[in-house]
Amino acid sequence: MSGDFSSDLAIDRSATARDRATARHVVAASFLAWMLDACDFFIVLFTIDNVARSFGVSIGAVLLAPTLTLVTRPIGAFLFGHAADRFGRKPLLMAAIVTYSLIEGGSALSPNLTVFLALRALFGVALGGVWGVGTSLIMESVPTSWRGIASGILQAGYPAGYLLASLTFLLLPALGWRGLYVLGGCSILAAVYIAVRIPESPVWLSQRGKTAHGAPAPGLWFVVRNNAALCVFAVVLMASFNFLSHGSQDLYPKLFLGLERQISHPSITLIVVLYNIAAIAGGLCFGMLSERIGRQYAIALAALLILPLLPLWTLPHSILWLTIGAMGVQFCIQGAWGVVPAYLSELSPPSARATFPGVAYQCGNLIAASNAVLQNGIAGAFGIGLALPLMLVTGLAALAVLTLSLLNARLHPESAVRRS
């Protein structure tokens, strides 16, 4: 159950003298695109109440904005990924960055809630396109031995974007929410960097040279029909992954730490910063580890380590122990996530390597979009706090990731180790 990387490896071996600085630029550019994308998304979450007051509506009405962004992400993953498989990784990654940057800046000019929501739905299309295209560009451009660490660096862009949004939010008193959105639009500079410093994927150029000029990439239905088991596995795995991340993040800072544990806002901010730093470190560590023990076993190990940390993550009332628990859990969760870009790319059918990982990721994310309602519903139905629902959903998601990873490693041992 894996994509054929043989042609990729031949190209990689023949390009050992290639300027490694170029490969570093590819990694940096894809990380930058994903980090700025995540930052722009989190700015919306941080300014929900400010936007609501500006438009004279309830916070609940504005909360529809991030929901619409999540719903439209699979559309973007398919549209941009399919186009990248046909026309190249570089132009489509640039197009996604330009699109989300213009929409982010344009959101600052929204005259009313309706226009704002429409723009955030379009933002989700661009957001969905960045990850899959960036993943294919990195995995097809860097030396084979770099894939593990490059995977961790790319995925670290998400918590890094969270951190950047937290720092940007400090400018709210000076700029207002509209000013923050204009600042977010400066992400377009990343597209300039890619245009100047990043070459097209050598694997895509090689594959394109073997087909008729301009021949269309296989459609999504063709890929699904010919790789049905792989597609089902990838979507279920990514749904589990997204329940793992959303289950540990959505309600934890404000509702759990703030309302239930009565922790002050400055302390919550410090905890969030620390566990995002731990998350970045986890992605890098397990990404590198996957080069030694294999992608699936690195994922399984990270998922296994989450389970004994869950009680420390939610049960203490001490800020110190809650912080240690949160850092440990996020280190392992994002550690597992850090392997995902390389893992999905190596599983992907070669003809759809820009489409398949992104669509699988975003379809799984769409399924997990119900997480906040689920956890809050469990707490309300049983008349309990959020500690147990947080542990339950996150723990079950970790078990699912662990089981699926080991099951696929057992059924397809050749895909359990990295291709070298």
XYZ file of N, CA, C and O in Angstrom, residues 262-330:
276
model
N -9.641 28.026 36.041
C -9.558 29.424 36.507
C -8.128 29.968 36.447
O -7.666 30.693 37.333
N -7.419 29.615 35.391
C -6.060 30.097 35.206
C -6.104 31.455 34.512
O -6.899 31.674 33.596
N -5.249 32.360 34.928
C -5.265 33.710 34.384
C -4.844 33.727 32.920
O -4.141 32.823 32.442
N -5.262 34.788 32.205
C -4.952 34.881 30.780
C -3.444 34.890 30.508
O -2.986 34.177 29.597
N -2.626 35.649 31.257
C -1.177 35.599 31.001
C -0.588 34.204 31.184
O 0.291 33.789 30.424
N -1.094 33.470 32.184
C -0.585 32.114 32.415
C -1.007 31.177 31.294
O -0.227 30.317 30.864
N -2.236 31.350 30.801
C -2.695 30.528 29.674
C -1.829 30.796 28.456
O -1.410 29.864 27.750
N -1.548 32.077 28.209
C -0.708 32.430 27.069
C 0.661 31.776 27.180
O 1.189 31.229 26.195
N 1.238 31.786 28.378
C 2.548 31.161 28.583
C 2.476 29.661 28.332
O 3.363 29.088 27.688
N 1.422 29.019 28.838
C 1.267 27.571 28.630
C 1.152 27.258 27.145
O 1.790 26.320 26.629
N 0.355 28.058 26.420
C 0.168 27.834 24.992
C 1.484 27.998 24.237
O 1.822 27.200 23.352
N 2.234 29.026 24.582
C 3.532 29.241 23.931
C 4.463 28.056 24.185
O 5.103 27.541 23.264
N 4.503 27.609 25.431
C 5.410 26.506 25.775
C 5.011 25.208 25.092
O 5.872 24.471 24.594
N 3.710 24.913 25.051
C 3.357 23.640 24.419
C 3.457 23.707 22.897
O 3.618 22.673 22.227
N 3.386 24.885 22.313
C 3.637 24.987 20.875
C 5.121 24.839 20.561
O 5.491 24.270 19.530
N 5.979 25.343 21.438
C 7.420 25.112 21.270
C 7.724 23.618 21.375
O 8.496 23.063 20.587
N 7.091 22.963 22.354
C 7.257 21.514 22.491
C 6.736 20.789 21.260
O 7.327 19.790 20.810
N 5.639 21.280 20.677
C 5.069 20.662 19.481
C 6.034 20.745 18.306
O 6.221 19.774 17.554
N 6.665 21.904 18.143
C 7.639 22.064 17.064
C 8.803 21.096 17.258
O 9.248 20.426 16.319
N 9.301 21.011 18.496
C 10.402 20.100 18.796
C 10.011 18.650 18.537
O 10.802 17.857 18.008
N 8.769 18.289 18.895
C 8.313 16.920 18.676
C 8.273 16.548 17.207
O 8.697 15.446 16.830
N 7.772 17.463 16.372
C 7.733 17.188 14.941
C 9.111 16.952 14.363
O 9.324 16.032 13.556
N 10.078 17.759 14.786
C 11.443 17.610 14.285
C 12.075 16.308 14.779
O 12.723 15.587 14.009
N 11.875 15.986 16.057
C 12.489 14.779 16.639
C 11.958 13.506 15.993
O 12.733 12.630 15.580
N 10.633 13.386 15.904
C 10.069 12.160 15.340
C 10.238 12.109 13.822
O 10.303 11.017 13.245
N 10.313 13.275 13.180
C 10.621 13.276 11.756
C 11.989 12.678 11.499
O 12.173 11.845 10.599
N 12.981 13.081 12.293
C 14.321 12.515 12.158
C 14.340 11.040 12.551
O 15.010 10.217 11.911
N 13.595 10.695 13.614
C 13.559 9.304 14.069
C 12.991 8.387 12.992
O 13.417 7.225 12.867
N 12.052 8.898 12.193
C 11.438 8.074 11.151
C 12.438 7.641 10.096
O 12.214 6.659 9.380
N 13.563 8.364 9.974
C 14.614 7.955 9.047
C 15.335 6.704 9.549
O 15.928 5.971 8.758
N 15.264 6.457 10.842
C 15.987 5.320 11.430
C 15.086 4.104 11.641
O 15.515 2.972 11.411
N 13.852 4.325 12.095
C 12.995 3.187 12.434
C 11.820 3.011 11.486
O 11.056 2.060 11.621
N 11.664 3.913 10.525
C 10.555 3.821 9.584
C 9.423 4.764 9.957
O 9.242 5.117 11.119
N 8.675 5.185 8.940
C 7.618 6.182 9.153
C 6.538 5.662 10.107
O 6.160 6.311 11.072
N 6.011 4.470 9.812
C 4.869 3.967 10.581
C 5.233 3.665 12.022
O 4.434 3.908 12.930
N 6.440 3.159 12.251
C 6.832 2.861 13.618
C 7.099 4.138 14.408
O 6.871 4.183 15.622
N 7.585 5.183 13.748
C 7.762 6.470 14.432
C 6.400 7.051 14.825
O 6.231 7.577 15.929
N 5.426 6.964 13.915
C 4.074 7.427 14.227
C 3.492 6.630 15.381
O 2.911 7.186 16.326
N 3.625 5.309 15.318
C 3.067 4.446 16.353
C 3.696 4.726 17.710
O 2.997 4.760 18.743
N 5.000 4.945 17.748
C 5.671 5.230 19.015
C 5.166 6.541 19.619
O 4.890 6.610 20.823
N 5.043 7.572 18.794
C 4.545 8.856 19.296
C 3.131 8.716 19.831
O 2.792 9.249 20.897
N 2.271 7.986 19.102
C 0.886 7.788 19.553
C 0.841 7.011 20.863
O 0.030 7.313 21.753
N 1.696 6.000 20.999
C 1.732 5.202 22.227
C 2.134 6.051 23.428
O 1.559 5.920 24.522
N 3.098 6.942 23.250
C 3.589 7.764 24.357
C 2.559 8.788 24.826
O 2.667 9.299 25.946
N 1.583 9.099 23.988
C 0.539 10.046 24.388
C -0.291 9.490 25.542
O -0.654 10.212 26.485
N -0.586 8.205 25.504
C -1.558 7.602 26.418
C -1.206 7.768 27.890
O -2.052 8.206 28.681
N 0.016 7.467 28.348
C 0.310 7.632 29.780
C 0.384 9.103 30.215
O 0.350 9.384 31.423
N 0.476 10.022 29.254
C 0.566 11.443 29.592
C -0.789 12.109 29.776
O -0.875 13.217 30.312
N -1.858 11.457 29.352
C -3.186 12.074 29.374
C -3.639 12.502 30.768
O -4.176 13.614 30.929
N -3.467 11.684 31.807
C -3.892 12.137 33.143
C -3.144 13.385 33.610
O -3.737 14.281 34.228
N -1.858 13.467 33.315
C -1.064 14.635 33.697
C -1.498 15.877 32.943
O -1.338 17.001 33.418
N -2.087 15.674 31.774
C -2.500 16.764 30.891
C -3.764 17.476 31.369
O -3.928 18.675 31.153
N -4.665 16.755 32.063
C -5.954 17.359 32.426
C -6.322 17.265 33.910
O -7.113 18.084 34.382
N -5.817 16.294 34.632
C -6.291 16.079 35.996
C -5.692 17.009 37.051
O -6.365 17.349 38.028
N -4.431 17.456 36.923
C -3.870 18.321 37.979
C -4.569 19.680 38.049
O -5.225 20.120 37.104
N -4.434 20.330 39.188
C -4.891 21.708 39.345
C -3.700 22.662 39.434
O -3.886 23.875 39.393
N -2.532 22.108 39.535
C -1.309 22.903 39.585
C -0.937 23.378 38.178
O -0.922 22.585 37.221
N -0.627 24.664 38.032
C -0.224 25.202 36.734
C 1.049 24.518 36.239
O 1.187 24.216 35.046
N 1.961 24.247 37.157
C 3.217 23.609 36.781
C 2.985 22.253 36.135
O 3.501 21.968 35.047
N 2.180 21.396 36.792
C 1.962 20.052 36.265
C 1.100 20.066 35.002
O 1.301 19.246 34.097
N 0.132 20.982 34.945
C -0.653 21.103 33.720
C 0.243 21.510 32.547
O 0.083 21.017 31.429
N 1.176 22.413 32.807
C 2.097 22.850 31.755
C 2.977 21.698 31.288
O 3.160 21.482 30.084
N 3.512 20.940 32.243
C 4.353 19.787 31.889
C 3.550 18.769 31.093
O 4.016 18.228 30.077
N 2.309 18.512 31.548
C 1.459 17.564 30.837
C 1.133 18.029 29.430
O 1.184 17.250 28.468
N 0.799 19.326 29.282
C 0.456 19.860 27.968
C 1.662 19.821 27.023
O 1.523 19.490 25.838
N 2.833 20.141 27.550
C 4.031 20.096 26.717
C 4.335 18.667 26.274
O 4.688 18.429 25.110
N 4.188 17.715 27.190
C 4.452 16.323 26.834
C 3.481 15.797 25.799
O 3.884 15.146 24.826
N 2.185 16.085 25.988
C 1.162 15.616 25.052
C 1.377 16.230 23.671
O 1.333 15.532 22.646
N 1.624 17.538 23.605
C 1.795 18.180 22.301
C 3.105 17.780 21.630
O 3.179 17.711 20.399
